[in-house]
Short mmCIF file of C-alpha atoms and ligand atoms in Angstrom, two decimals:
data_model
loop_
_atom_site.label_atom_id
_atom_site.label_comp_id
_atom_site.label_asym_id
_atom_site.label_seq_id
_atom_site.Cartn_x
_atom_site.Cartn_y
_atom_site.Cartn_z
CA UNK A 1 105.38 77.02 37.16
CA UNK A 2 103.51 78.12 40.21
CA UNK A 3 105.23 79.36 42.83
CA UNK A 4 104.23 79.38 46.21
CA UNK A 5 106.92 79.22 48.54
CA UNK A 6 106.26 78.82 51.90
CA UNK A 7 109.22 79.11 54.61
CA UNK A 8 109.66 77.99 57.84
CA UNK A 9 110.37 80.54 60.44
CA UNK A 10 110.46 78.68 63.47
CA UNK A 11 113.69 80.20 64.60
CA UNK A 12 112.84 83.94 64.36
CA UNK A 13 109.70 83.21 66.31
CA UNK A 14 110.76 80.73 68.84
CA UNK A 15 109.69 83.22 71.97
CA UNK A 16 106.57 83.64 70.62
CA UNK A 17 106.12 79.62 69.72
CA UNK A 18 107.47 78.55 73.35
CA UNK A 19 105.32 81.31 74.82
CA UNK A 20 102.22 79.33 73.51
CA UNK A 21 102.81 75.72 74.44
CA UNK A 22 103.97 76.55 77.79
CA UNK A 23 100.24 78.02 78.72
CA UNK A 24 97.88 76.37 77.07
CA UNK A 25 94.89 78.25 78.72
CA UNK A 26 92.14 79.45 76.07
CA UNK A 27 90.95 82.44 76.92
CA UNK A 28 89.26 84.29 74.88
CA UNK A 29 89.73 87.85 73.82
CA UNK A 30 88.71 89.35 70.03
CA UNK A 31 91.65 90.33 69.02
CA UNK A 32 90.16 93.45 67.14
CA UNK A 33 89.28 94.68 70.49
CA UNK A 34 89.48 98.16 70.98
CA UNK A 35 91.68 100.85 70.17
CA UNK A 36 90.88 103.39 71.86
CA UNK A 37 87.29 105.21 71.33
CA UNK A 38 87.58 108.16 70.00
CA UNK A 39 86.88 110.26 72.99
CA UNK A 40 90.39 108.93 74.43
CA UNK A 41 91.82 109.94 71.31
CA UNK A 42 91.04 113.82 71.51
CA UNK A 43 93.12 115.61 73.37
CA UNK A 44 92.28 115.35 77.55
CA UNK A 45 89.77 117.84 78.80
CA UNK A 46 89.88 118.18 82.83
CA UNK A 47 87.22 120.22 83.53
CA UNK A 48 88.31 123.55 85.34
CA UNK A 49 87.30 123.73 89.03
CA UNK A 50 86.89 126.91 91.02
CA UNK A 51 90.60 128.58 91.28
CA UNK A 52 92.14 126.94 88.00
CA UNK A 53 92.80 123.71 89.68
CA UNK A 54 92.25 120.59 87.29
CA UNK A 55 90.41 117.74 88.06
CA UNK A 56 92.83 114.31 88.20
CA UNK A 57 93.33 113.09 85.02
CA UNK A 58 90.55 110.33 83.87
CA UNK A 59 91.60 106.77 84.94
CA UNK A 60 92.83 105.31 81.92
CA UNK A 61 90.93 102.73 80.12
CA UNK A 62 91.58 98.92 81.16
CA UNK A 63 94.74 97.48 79.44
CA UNK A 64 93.54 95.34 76.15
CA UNK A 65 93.39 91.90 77.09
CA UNK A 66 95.18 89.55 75.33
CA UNK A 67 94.23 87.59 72.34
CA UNK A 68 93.14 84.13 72.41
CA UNK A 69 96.56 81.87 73.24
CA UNK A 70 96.62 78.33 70.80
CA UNK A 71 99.49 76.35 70.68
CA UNK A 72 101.47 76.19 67.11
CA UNK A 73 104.98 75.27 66.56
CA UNK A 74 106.39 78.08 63.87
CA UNK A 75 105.22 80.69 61.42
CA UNK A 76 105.08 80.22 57.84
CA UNK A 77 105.22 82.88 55.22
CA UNK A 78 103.72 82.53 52.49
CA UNK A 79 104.43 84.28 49.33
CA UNK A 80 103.58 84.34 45.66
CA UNK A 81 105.19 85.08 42.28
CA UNK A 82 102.80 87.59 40.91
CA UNK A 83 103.55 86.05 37.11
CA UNK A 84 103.09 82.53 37.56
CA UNK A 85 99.83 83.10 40.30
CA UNK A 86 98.33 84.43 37.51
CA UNK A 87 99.05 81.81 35.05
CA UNK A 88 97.03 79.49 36.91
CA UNK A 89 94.55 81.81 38.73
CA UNK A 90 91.83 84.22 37.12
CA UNK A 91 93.49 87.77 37.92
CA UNK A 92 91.60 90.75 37.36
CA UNK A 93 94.98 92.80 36.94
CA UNK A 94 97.16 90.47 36.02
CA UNK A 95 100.78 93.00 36.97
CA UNK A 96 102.55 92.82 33.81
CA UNK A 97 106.18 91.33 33.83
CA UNK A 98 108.47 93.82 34.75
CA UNK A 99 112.17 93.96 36.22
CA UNK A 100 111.20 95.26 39.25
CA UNK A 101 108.29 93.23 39.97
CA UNK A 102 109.03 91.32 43.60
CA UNK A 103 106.96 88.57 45.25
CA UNK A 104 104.05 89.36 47.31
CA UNK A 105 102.88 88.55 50.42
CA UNK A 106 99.82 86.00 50.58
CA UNK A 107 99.90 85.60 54.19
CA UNK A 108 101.80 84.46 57.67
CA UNK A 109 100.62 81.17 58.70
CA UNK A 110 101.28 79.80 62.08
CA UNK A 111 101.73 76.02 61.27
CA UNK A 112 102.29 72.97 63.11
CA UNK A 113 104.77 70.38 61.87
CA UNK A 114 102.04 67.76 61.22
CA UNK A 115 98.23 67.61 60.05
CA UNK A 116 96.15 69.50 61.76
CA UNK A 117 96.87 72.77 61.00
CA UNK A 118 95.68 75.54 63.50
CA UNK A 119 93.40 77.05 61.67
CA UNK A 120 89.90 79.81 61.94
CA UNK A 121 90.45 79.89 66.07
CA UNK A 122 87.82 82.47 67.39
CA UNK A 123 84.61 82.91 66.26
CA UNK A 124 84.11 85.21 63.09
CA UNK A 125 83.58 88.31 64.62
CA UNK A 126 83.28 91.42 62.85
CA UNK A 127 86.53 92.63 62.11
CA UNK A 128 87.37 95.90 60.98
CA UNK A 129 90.65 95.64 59.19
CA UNK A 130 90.73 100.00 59.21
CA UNK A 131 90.51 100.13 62.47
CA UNK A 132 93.20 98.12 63.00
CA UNK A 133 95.40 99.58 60.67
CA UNK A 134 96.92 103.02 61.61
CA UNK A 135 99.84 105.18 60.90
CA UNK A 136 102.10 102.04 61.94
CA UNK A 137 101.10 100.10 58.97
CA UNK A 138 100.37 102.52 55.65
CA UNK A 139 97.83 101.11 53.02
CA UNK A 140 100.43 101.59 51.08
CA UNK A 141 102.39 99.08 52.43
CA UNK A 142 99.61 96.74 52.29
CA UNK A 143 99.06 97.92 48.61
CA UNK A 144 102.60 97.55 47.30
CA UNK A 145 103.67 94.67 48.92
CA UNK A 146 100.34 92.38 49.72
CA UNK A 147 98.22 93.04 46.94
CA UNK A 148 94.87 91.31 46.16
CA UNK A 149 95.82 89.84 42.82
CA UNK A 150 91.89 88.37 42.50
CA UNK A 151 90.80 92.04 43.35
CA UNK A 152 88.01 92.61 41.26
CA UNK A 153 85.81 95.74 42.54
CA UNK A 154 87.80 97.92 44.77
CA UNK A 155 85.80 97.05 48.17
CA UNK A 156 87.74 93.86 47.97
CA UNK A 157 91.11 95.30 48.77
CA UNK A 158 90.73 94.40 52.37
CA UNK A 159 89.45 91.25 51.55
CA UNK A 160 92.66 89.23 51.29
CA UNK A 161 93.95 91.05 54.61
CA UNK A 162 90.71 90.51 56.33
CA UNK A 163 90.44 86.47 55.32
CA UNK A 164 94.04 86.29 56.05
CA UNK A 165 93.61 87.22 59.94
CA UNK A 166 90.48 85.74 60.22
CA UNK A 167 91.71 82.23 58.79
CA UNK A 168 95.58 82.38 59.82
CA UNK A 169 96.16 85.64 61.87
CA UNK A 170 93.62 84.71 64.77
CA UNK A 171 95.71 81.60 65.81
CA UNK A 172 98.81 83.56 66.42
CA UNK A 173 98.17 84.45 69.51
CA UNK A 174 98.57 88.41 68.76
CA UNK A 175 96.68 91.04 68.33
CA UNK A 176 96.00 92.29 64.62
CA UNK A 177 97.99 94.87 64.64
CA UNK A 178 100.87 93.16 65.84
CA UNK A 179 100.54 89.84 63.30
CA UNK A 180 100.64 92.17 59.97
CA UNK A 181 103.44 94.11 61.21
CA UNK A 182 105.26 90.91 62.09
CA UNK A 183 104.31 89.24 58.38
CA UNK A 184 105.84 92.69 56.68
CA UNK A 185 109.59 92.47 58.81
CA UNK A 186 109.88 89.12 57.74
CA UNK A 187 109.01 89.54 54.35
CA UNK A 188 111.09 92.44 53.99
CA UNK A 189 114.04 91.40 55.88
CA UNK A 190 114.07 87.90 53.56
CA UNK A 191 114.06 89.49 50.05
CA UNK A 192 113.25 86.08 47.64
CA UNK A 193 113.97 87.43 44.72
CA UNK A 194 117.38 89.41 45.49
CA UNK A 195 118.11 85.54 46.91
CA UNK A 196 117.64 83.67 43.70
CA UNK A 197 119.05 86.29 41.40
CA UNK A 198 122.27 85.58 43.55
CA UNK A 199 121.96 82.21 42.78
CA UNK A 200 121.87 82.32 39.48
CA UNK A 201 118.01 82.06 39.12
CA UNK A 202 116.37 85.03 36.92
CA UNK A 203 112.44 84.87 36.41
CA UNK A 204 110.72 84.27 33.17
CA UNK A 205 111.72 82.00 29.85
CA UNK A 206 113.89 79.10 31.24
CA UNK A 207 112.14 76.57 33.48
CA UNK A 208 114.28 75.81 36.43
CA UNK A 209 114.59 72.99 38.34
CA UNK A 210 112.53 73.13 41.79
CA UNK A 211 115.80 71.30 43.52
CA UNK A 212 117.82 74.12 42.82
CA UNK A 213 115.51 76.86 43.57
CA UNK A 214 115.03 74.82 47.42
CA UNK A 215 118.15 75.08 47.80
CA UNK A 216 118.80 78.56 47.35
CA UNK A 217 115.99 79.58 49.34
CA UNK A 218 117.14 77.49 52.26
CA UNK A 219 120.44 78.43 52.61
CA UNK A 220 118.69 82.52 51.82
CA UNK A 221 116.73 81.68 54.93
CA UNK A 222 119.17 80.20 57.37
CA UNK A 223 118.84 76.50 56.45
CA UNK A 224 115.03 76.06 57.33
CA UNK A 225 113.25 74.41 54.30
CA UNK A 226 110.79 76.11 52.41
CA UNK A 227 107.68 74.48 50.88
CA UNK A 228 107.48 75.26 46.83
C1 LIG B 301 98.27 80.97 81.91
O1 LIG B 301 97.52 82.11 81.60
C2 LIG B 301 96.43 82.36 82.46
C3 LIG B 301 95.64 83.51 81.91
O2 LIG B 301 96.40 84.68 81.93
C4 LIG B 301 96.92 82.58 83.88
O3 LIG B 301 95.83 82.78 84.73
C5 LIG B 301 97.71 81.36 84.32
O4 LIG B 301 98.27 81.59 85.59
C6 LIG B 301 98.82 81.06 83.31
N1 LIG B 301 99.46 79.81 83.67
C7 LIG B 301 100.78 79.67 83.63
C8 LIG B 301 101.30 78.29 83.97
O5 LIG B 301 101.53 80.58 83.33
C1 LIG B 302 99.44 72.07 66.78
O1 LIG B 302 100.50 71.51 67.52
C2 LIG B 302 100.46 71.79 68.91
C3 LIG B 302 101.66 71.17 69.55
O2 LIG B 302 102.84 71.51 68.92
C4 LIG B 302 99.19 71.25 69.51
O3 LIG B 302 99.13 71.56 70.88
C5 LIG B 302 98.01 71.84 68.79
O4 LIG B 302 96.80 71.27 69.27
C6 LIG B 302 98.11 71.58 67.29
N1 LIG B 302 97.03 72.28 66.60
C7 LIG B 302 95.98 71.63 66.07
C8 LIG B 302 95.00 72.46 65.35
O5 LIG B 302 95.85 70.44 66.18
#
């Protein structure tokens, strides 16, 4: 049984949703843009004028622009049950079975109710998922809780974070930064497995029916329906 739920989120992301359709002007922005270079990142040095006075401290840099807006109508996030992703798929390192194995992220898709999806909104620029990561949002994090199940050599770690912004993340209408940190609140504030275990619904052996697994989820979720 494969399990890839997907769950609406419209609700929890309503400002950011309403935010989009009201301006519908495309502008365009990368969203890796800039963090700081690393000369703003040193500490300040004012030169020293005659008497000890300091210079004024450097203008700072122009304020980020923001990303490209596109017009969606909720988030979806979309997560996978380690065991049965690899029943179907070809995974490298399969995790074994284990009691305190959890879902994983696959990604955070903003969605429209009906065909088309928004999807691959800027051009493919080069994107350089370190930069963009930072002491906000620990590898680790990444690593324990949105694994590359496919990975097979170890330069492909970013790949499933990379694909995922570049396919999903760039039609959000935030910057990098801000889209994985929003993916890893949801996902950790909706636990899916704590949710079916209080429903009666334990992984492994029994096959269960799909209705009743729906059903817990939505009501987990605040009555928005996932996808399975
Ligand atoms: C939409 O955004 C653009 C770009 O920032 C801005 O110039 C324009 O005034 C905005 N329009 C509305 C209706 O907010
Ligand atoms: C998604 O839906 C919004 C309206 O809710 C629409 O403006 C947008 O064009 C749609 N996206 C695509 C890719 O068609």
């Amino acid at each position: 049984m494969v399990i890839w739920i997907l769950i609406f989120l419209g609700l929890v992301l309503a400002p950011s949703c309403s935010y989009s359709v009201s301006n519908n002007t495309r502008y365009y922005k990368t969203p890796t843009a800039p963090s700081p270079s690393p000369s703003h990142s040193s500490p300040p040095y004012y030169p020293i004028l005659k008497k000890g006075k300091k210079m004024p401290p450097p203008t700072p840099p122009l304020p980020t622009p923001p990303p490209l807006v596109t017009p969606f109508d909720y988030f979806k996030l979309v997560e996978t049950w380690p065991t049965s992703f690899c029943l179907v798929k070809n995974c490298v390192n399969p995790p074994p079975p284990s009691p305190v194995m959890r879902f994983t992220i696959h990604g955070l898709w903003p969605s429209n109710k009906t065909n088309p999806q928004p999807r691959d909104c800027a051009s493919n620029e080069n994107f350089d998922f370190l930069k963009v990561v930072g002491p906000s949002l620990p590898l680790s994090d990444f690593r324990k809780f949105w694994p590359n199940l496919l990975m097979v050599k170890k330069t492909d770690e970013f790949k499933l974070w990379r694909d995922q912004w570049i396919h999903h993340g760039k039609c959000s209408s935030m910057y990098a930064k801000d889209f994985y940190k929003l993916a890893f609140q949801i996902y950790l504030k909706k636990d899916l497995k704590a949710i079916l275990l209080m429903n009666g619904i334990t992984p492994g052996g029994t096959e269960q029916e799909s209705q009743k697994i729906f059903d817990a989820i939505k009501s987990g979720i605040g009555g928005f329906n996932p996808e399975i």
